[in-house]
Amino acid sequence: SSELTQDPAVSVALGQTVRITCQGDSLRSYYASWYQQKPGQAPVLVIYGKNNRPSGIPDRFSGSSSGNTASLTITGAQAEDEADYYCNSRDSSGNHLLYVFGTGTKVTVL
Amino acid sequence: EVQLVQSGAEVKKPGESLKISCKGSGYSFTSYWIGWVRQMPGKGLEWMGIIYPGDSDTRYSPSFQGQVTISADKSISTAYLQWSSLKASDTAMYYCVRIHDYGDYNWFDPWGQGTLVTVSS
């Protein structure tokens, strides 16, 4: 099956910008979606499609994509953005209508 | 409000069977695929499989094929995940999600609150 690789952890100073990347062959064919998971909570959708935010997600979250890499950028990180972030896309290895998650990135806000 | 509400936490012994549920509300339950996601303690998210409640078309991730059964009862807008013989390694949080899939882009929203399954002798 396809794989999506993320850096295990990144840190960002309060108010600064952080980019989280997700690499995988399936991203050449499919857009990634991104999920934020805080400790003890279910994941929450933050970005989908080319660069779409669900209602209620702050505009400091944005998404982009190039080649086999998708990125989630937090511009002006806040303390409440400290969480695990996962990317996801369709599995492009031939498994119809199945999906794959990235390995996850833990974001620490300093 | 669109919601997925899952059944409560379970504590089981190895070898026992289990069926957990996910009830949808606020939308046409038969019009969207529902997926199941596993998260083992301290680990990442893993796709298990999906079901289309409209016709019960079901697909499994190769890692979970034969290990679990996904089903749905559209008359009560509920999807299920079941095990016939639990193992300690099935201890995890399990989430259901509503899937939006439109060709080259897809997303999962909302997520259920999760069902914690603990398997221990």
mmCIF file of C-alpha atoms in Angstrom:
data_model
loop_
_atom_site.group_PDB
_atom_site.id
_atom_site.type_symbol
_atom_site.label_atom_id
_atom_site.label_comp_id
_atom_site.label_asym_id
_atom_site.label_seq_id
_atom_site.Cartn_x
_atom_site.Cartn_y
_atom_site.Cartn_z
ATOM 1 C CA SER A 1 0.000 0.000 0.000
ATOM 2 C CA SER A 2 0.961 3.684 -0.306
ATOM 3 C CA GLU A 3 2.881 5.449 2.436
ATOM 4 C CA LEU A 4 2.796 9.048 3.594
ATOM 5 C CA THR A 5 5.838 10.256 5.507
ATOM 6 C CA GLN A 6 5.885 13.146 7.973
ATOM 7 C CA ASP A 7 8.581 14.538 10.255
ATOM 8 C CA PRO A 8 7.990 13.121 13.753
ATOM 9 C CA ALA A 9 8.182 16.450 15.554
ATOM 10 C CA VAL A 10 8.619 20.166 14.963
ATOM 11 C CA SER A 11 8.649 23.147 17.286
ATOM 12 C CA VAL A 12 7.672 26.752 16.715
ATOM 13 C CA ALA A 13 7.914 29.900 18.790
ATOM 14 C CA LEU A 14 4.638 31.505 19.763
ATOM 15 C CA GLY A 15 3.445 33.759 16.946
ATOM 16 C CA GLN A 16 5.872 32.372 14.383
ATOM 17 C CA THR A 17 5.224 30.257 11.294
ATOM 18 C CA VAL A 18 5.634 26.497 11.010
ATOM 19 C CA ARG A 19 5.297 24.236 7.973
ATOM 20 C CA ILE A 20 4.468 20.554 8.313
ATOM 21 C CA THR A 21 5.181 18.376 5.296
ATOM 22 C CA CYS A 22 3.771 15.086 4.053
ATOM 23 C CA GLN A 23 5.500 13.082 1.317
ATOM 24 C CA GLY A 24 4.208 10.200 -0.732
ATOM 25 C CA ASP A 25 3.579 8.996 -4.270
ATOM 26 C CA SER A 26 -0.201 9.169 -3.878
ATOM 27 C CA LEU A 27 0.081 12.954 -3.484
ATOM 28 C CA ARG A 28 0.980 13.221 -7.179
ATOM 29 C CA SER A 29 -2.599 12.121 -7.920
ATOM 30 C CA TYR A 30 -4.640 13.148 -4.886
ATOM 31 C CA TYR A 31 -4.851 16.170 -2.621
ATOM 32 C CA ALA A 32 -4.090 15.666 1.044
ATOM 33 C CA SER A 33 -6.422 16.455 3.889
ATOM 34 C CA TRP A 34 -5.060 17.415 7.308
ATOM 35 C CA TYR A 35 -6.212 16.581 10.831
ATOM 36 C CA GLN A 36 -5.348 18.043 14.201
ATOM 37 C CA GLN A 37 -5.466 15.792 17.239
ATOM 38 C CA LYS A 38 -5.069 17.100 20.770
ATOM 39 C CA PRO A 39 -4.404 14.713 23.683
ATOM 40 C CA GLY A 40 -7.454 12.686 24.633
ATOM 41 C CA GLN A 41 -9.539 14.030 21.769
ATOM 42 C CA ALA A 42 -10.724 12.782 18.400
ATOM 43 C CA PRO A 43 -8.980 14.204 15.327
ATOM 44 C CA VAL A 44 -10.470 17.307 13.713
ATOM 45 C CA LEU A 45 -10.325 18.250 10.021
ATOM 46 C CA VAL A 46 -8.339 21.469 9.457
ATOM 47 C CA ILE A 47 -7.578 21.526 5.695
ATOM 48 C CA TYR A 48 -8.939 19.673 2.667
ATOM 49 C CA GLY A 49 -8.667 19.902 -1.099
ATOM 50 C CA LYS A 50 -6.456 22.530 -2.687
ATOM 51 C CA ASN A 51 -6.610 24.811 0.381
ATOM 52 C CA ASN A 52 -10.028 24.687 2.035
ATOM 53 C CA ARG A 53 -10.781 25.243 5.713
ATOM 54 C CA PRO A 54 -13.906 23.899 7.380
ATOM 55 C CA SER A 55 -16.096 26.337 9.230
ATOM 56 C CA GLY A 56 -14.527 27.253 12.551
ATOM 57 C CA ILE A 57 -10.911 26.606 11.586
ATOM 58 C CA PRO A 58 -8.807 29.794 11.924
ATOM 59 C CA ASP A 59 -7.347 31.291 8.755
ATOM 60 C CA ARG A 60 -3.832 30.919 10.158
ATOM 61 C CA PHE A 61 -4.069 27.312 8.858
ATOM 62 C CA SER A 62 -3.355 26.874 5.145
ATOM 63 C CA GLY A 63 -2.462 24.049 2.787
ATOM 64 C CA SER A 64 -0.408 23.665 -0.366
ATOM 65 C CA SER A 65 0.929 20.930 -2.595
ATOM 66 C CA SER A 66 3.761 20.374 -5.068
ATOM 67 C CA GLY A 67 4.703 17.113 -6.721
ATOM 68 C CA ASN A 68 4.739 14.354 -4.113
ATOM 69 C CA THR A 69 4.662 16.739 -1.148
ATOM 70 C CA ALA A 70 1.746 18.347 0.663
ATOM 71 C CA SER A 71 2.240 21.009 3.309
ATOM 72 C CA LEU A 72 0.240 22.425 6.179
ATOM 73 C CA THR A 73 1.333 25.875 7.315
ATOM 74 C CA ILE A 74 0.394 27.572 10.562
ATOM 75 C CA THR A 75 1.056 31.301 10.278
ATOM 76 C CA GLY A 76 1.272 32.932 13.674
ATOM 77 C CA ALA A 77 1.128 29.778 15.787
ATOM 78 C CA GLN A 78 -0.872 29.943 18.996
ATOM 79 C CA ALA A 79 -0.513 27.893 22.151
ATOM 80 C CA GLU A 80 -3.735 26.044 21.312
ATOM 81 C CA ASP A 81 -2.184 24.791 18.057
ATOM 82 C CA GLU A 82 0.073 22.435 20.003
ATOM 83 C CA ALA A 83 -1.118 19.015 18.853
ATOM 84 C CA ASP A 84 -0.416 16.055 16.606
ATOM 85 C CA TYR A 85 -1.102 16.606 12.915
ATOM 86 C CA TYR A 86 -1.844 13.882 10.367
ATOM 87 C CA CYS A 87 -2.133 14.060 6.602
ATOM 88 C CA ASN A 88 -4.283 11.685 4.584
ATOM 89 C CA SER A 89 -4.996 10.863 0.962
ATOM 90 C CA ARG A 90 -6.382 8.130 -1.237
ATOM 91 C CA ASP A 91 -4.282 5.006 -1.501
ATOM 92 C CA SER A 92 -2.927 5.022 -5.040
ATOM 93 C CA SER A 93 -1.425 1.536 -4.967
ATOM 94 C CA GLY A 94 -4.495 -0.077 -6.519
ATOM 95 C CA ASN A 95 -6.701 -0.498 -3.451
ATOM 96 C CA HIS A 96 -9.919 1.066 -4.629
ATOM 97 C CA LEU A 97 -11.517 3.575 -2.314
ATOM 98 C CA LEU A 98 -9.066 3.066 0.495
ATOM 99 C CA TYR A 99 -6.987 5.677 2.196
ATOM 100 C CA VAL A 100 -3.697 6.134 3.968
ATOM 101 C CA PHE A 101 -2.652 8.328 6.881
ATOM 102 C CA GLY A 102 0.672 10.005 7.320
ATOM 103 C CA THR A 103 2.932 9.011 10.173
ATOM 104 C CA GLY A 104 2.014 12.128 12.151
ATOM 105 C CA THR A 105 3.871 15.248 13.330
ATOM 106 C CA LYS A 106 3.891 16.484 16.898
ATOM 107 C CA VAL A 107 3.885 20.289 16.951
ATOM 108 C CA THR A 108 5.223 21.998 20.065
ATOM 109 C CA VAL A 109 4.609 25.725 20.552
ATOM 110 C CA LEU A 110 7.397 27.297 22.599
ATOM 111 C CA GLU B 1 -25.872 19.263 13.257
ATOM 112 C CA VAL B 2 -24.086 16.392 11.552
ATOM 113 C CA GLN B 3 -22.884 13.932 14.190
ATOM 114 C CA LEU B 4 -21.445 10.472 14.598
ATOM 115 C CA VAL B 5 -21.981 9.061 18.083
ATOM 116 C CA GLN B 6 -20.131 5.919 19.069
ATOM 117 C CA SER B 7 -20.901 3.322 21.704
ATOM 118 C CA GLY B 8 -19.125 3.378 25.038
ATOM 119 C CA ALA B 9 -15.824 1.957 26.221
ATOM 120 C CA GLU B 10 -15.454 -1.812 26.430
ATOM 121 C CA VAL B 11 -13.279 -4.086 28.551
ATOM 122 C CA LYS B 12 -13.024 -7.623 27.234
ATOM 123 C CA LYS B 13 -10.975 -10.779 27.695
ATOM 124 C CA PRO B 14 -8.923 -12.417 24.924
ATOM 125 C CA GLY B 15 -11.059 -14.697 22.798
ATOM 126 C CA GLU B 16 -14.299 -12.818 23.460
ATOM 127 C CA SER B 17 -16.400 -11.264 20.705
ATOM 128 C CA LEU B 18 -17.339 -7.609 20.432
ATOM 129 C CA LYS B 19 -19.434 -5.307 18.260
ATOM 130 C CA ILE B 20 -19.136 -1.533 18.586
ATOM 131 C CA SER B 21 -21.417 0.977 16.925
ATOM 132 C CA CYS B 22 -21.461 4.392 15.275
ATOM 133 C CA LYS B 23 -24.785 6.197 14.850
ATOM 134 C CA GLY B 24 -25.105 8.982 12.314
ATOM 135 C CA SER B 25 -27.533 11.878 12.545
ATOM 136 C CA GLY B 26 -28.192 15.196 10.835
ATOM 137 C CA TYR B 27 -27.598 13.926 7.290
ATOM 138 C CA SER B 28 -28.603 11.227 4.820
ATOM 139 C CA PHE B 29 -26.807 8.221 6.323
ATOM 140 C CA THR B 30 -27.151 6.167 3.149
ATOM 141 C CA SER B 31 -25.412 8.762 0.955
ATOM 142 C CA TYR B 32 -21.895 8.776 2.441
ATOM 143 C CA TRP B 33 -19.259 6.133 3.034
ATOM 144 C CA ILE B 34 -18.386 5.530 6.684
ATOM 145 C CA GLY B 35 -14.846 4.559 7.641
ATOM 146 C CA TRP B 36 -13.246 2.998 10.708
ATOM 147 C CA VAL B 37 -9.861 4.105 12.035
ATOM 148 C CA ARG B 38 -7.697 2.465 14.700
ATOM 149 C CA GLN B 39 -5.332 4.274 17.033
ATOM 150 C CA MET B 40 -3.262 2.064 19.283
ATOM 151 C CA PRO B 41 -1.987 3.584 22.547
ATOM 152 C CA GLY B 42 0.552 6.309 21.820
ATOM 153 C CA LYS B 43 0.514 5.575 18.086
ATOM 154 C CA GLY B 44 -0.789 7.066 14.855
ATOM 155 C CA LEU B 45 -3.974 6.641 12.852
ATOM 156 C CA GLU B 46 -4.591 3.519 10.747
ATOM 157 C CA TRP B 47 -7.299 2.892 8.173
ATOM 158 C CA MET B 48 -9.280 -0.270 8.770
ATOM 159 C CA GLY B 49 -12.036 -0.204 6.170
ATOM 160 C CA ILE B 50 -15.132 1.493 4.859
ATOM 161 C CA ILE B 51 -18.787 0.778 4.186
ATOM 162 C CA TYR B 52 -21.465 2.417 2.061
ATOM 163 C CA PRO B 53 -24.639 2.085 4.114
ATOM 164 C CA GLY B 54 -26.818 2.570 1.040
ATOM 165 C CA ASP B 55 -25.935 -0.874 -0.313
ATOM 166 C CA SER B 56 -23.497 -2.245 2.320
ATOM 167 C CA ASP B 57 -20.601 -2.239 -0.152
ATOM 168 C CA THR B 58 -17.582 -2.844 2.102
ATOM 169 C CA ARG B 59 -13.819 -2.523 1.559
ATOM 170 C CA TYR B 60 -11.057 -3.516 3.952
ATOM 171 C CA SER B 61 -7.474 -2.405 4.320
ATOM 172 C CA PRO B 62 -5.287 -5.471 3.648
ATOM 173 C CA SER B 63 -3.967 -5.266 7.216
ATOM 174 C CA PHE B 64 -7.451 -5.759 8.639
ATOM 175 C CA GLN B 65 -9.048 -8.086 6.059
ATOM 176 C CA GLY B 66 -10.252 -11.183 7.884
ATOM 177 C CA GLN B 67 -9.549 -9.661 11.298
ATOM 178 C CA VAL B 68 -12.702 -7.563 11.669
ATOM 179 C CA THR B 69 -16.143 -7.256 10.085
ATOM 180 C CA ILE B 70 -17.721 -3.945 9.134
ATOM 181 C CA SER B 71 -21.477 -3.755 8.684
ATOM 182 C CA ALA B 72 -24.327 -1.259 8.753
ATOM 183 C CA ASP B 73 -28.045 -1.105 9.469
ATOM 184 C CA LYS B 74 -29.409 1.757 7.394
ATOM 185 C CA SER B 75 -32.819 1.520 9.063
ATOM 186 C CA ILE B 76 -31.269 2.901 12.255
ATOM 187 C CA SER B 77 -28.413 4.887 10.654
ATOM 188 C CA THR B 78 -25.778 2.837 12.423
ATOM 189 C CA ALA B 79 -22.481 1.315 11.332
ATOM 190 C CA TYR B 80 -20.690 -1.440 13.202
ATOM 191 C CA LEU B 81 -17.223 -2.841 13.726
ATOM 192 C CA GLN B 82 -16.970 -6.331 15.145
ATOM 193 C CA TRP B 83 -14.487 -8.935 16.232
ATOM 194 C CA SER B 84 -15.185 -12.645 16.641
ATOM 195 C CA SER B 85 -12.174 -13.370 18.847
ATOM 196 C CA LEU B 86 -10.356 -10.451 20.438
ATOM 197 C CA LYS B 87 -6.620 -10.345 21.072
ATOM 198 C CA ALA B 88 -4.661 -8.186 23.469
ATOM 199 C CA SER B 89 -3.242 -6.419 20.421
ATOM 200 C CA ASP B 90 -6.753 -5.164 19.578
ATOM 201 C CA THR B 91 -6.502 -2.787 22.539
ATOM 202 C CA ALA B 92 -6.935 0.640 20.969
ATOM 203 C CA MET B 93 -9.197 3.609 20.386
ATOM 204 C CA TYR B 94 -11.495 3.133 17.399
ATOM 205 C CA TYR B 95 -13.019 6.062 15.492
ATOM 206 C CA CYS B 96 -15.709 6.161 12.853
ATOM 207 C CA VAL B 97 -15.674 8.943 10.263
ATOM 208 C CA ARG B 98 -17.918 10.224 7.487
ATOM 209 C CA ILE B 99 -16.071 10.185 4.186
ATOM 210 C CA HIS B 100 -16.325 12.841 1.505
ATOM 211 C CA ASP B 101 -14.725 11.551 -1.679
ATOM 212 C CA TYR B 102 -14.764 13.538 -4.922
ATOM 213 C CA GLY B 103 -12.166 11.982 -7.164
ATOM 214 C CA ASP B 104 -8.836 13.657 -6.561
ATOM 215 C CA TYR B 105 -9.773 15.106 -3.227
ATOM 216 C CA ASN B 106 -11.390 13.646 -0.162
ATOM 217 C CA TRP B 107 -11.774 14.379 3.515
ATOM 218 C CA PHE B 108 -13.201 12.928 6.698
ATOM 219 C CA ASP B 109 -15.665 14.936 8.718
ATOM 220 C CA PRO B 110 -17.076 14.558 11.255
ATOM 221 C CA TRP B 111 -15.322 12.026 13.429
ATOM 222 C CA GLY B 112 -17.036 10.050 16.128
ATOM 223 C CA GLN B 113 -15.837 10.616 19.689
ATOM 224 C CA GLY B 114 -14.052 7.266 19.697
ATOM 225 C CA THR B 115 -14.619 3.945 21.438
ATOM 226 C CA LEU B 116 -11.843 2.648 23.679
ATOM 227 C CA VAL B 117 -11.500 -1.120 23.533
ATOM 228 C CA THR B 118 -9.341 -2.767 26.186
ATOM 229 C CA VAL B 119 -8.543 -6.464 25.880
ATOM 230 C CA SER B 120 -6.914 -7.963 28.940
ATOM 231 C CA SER B 121 -6.984 -11.221 30.817
#
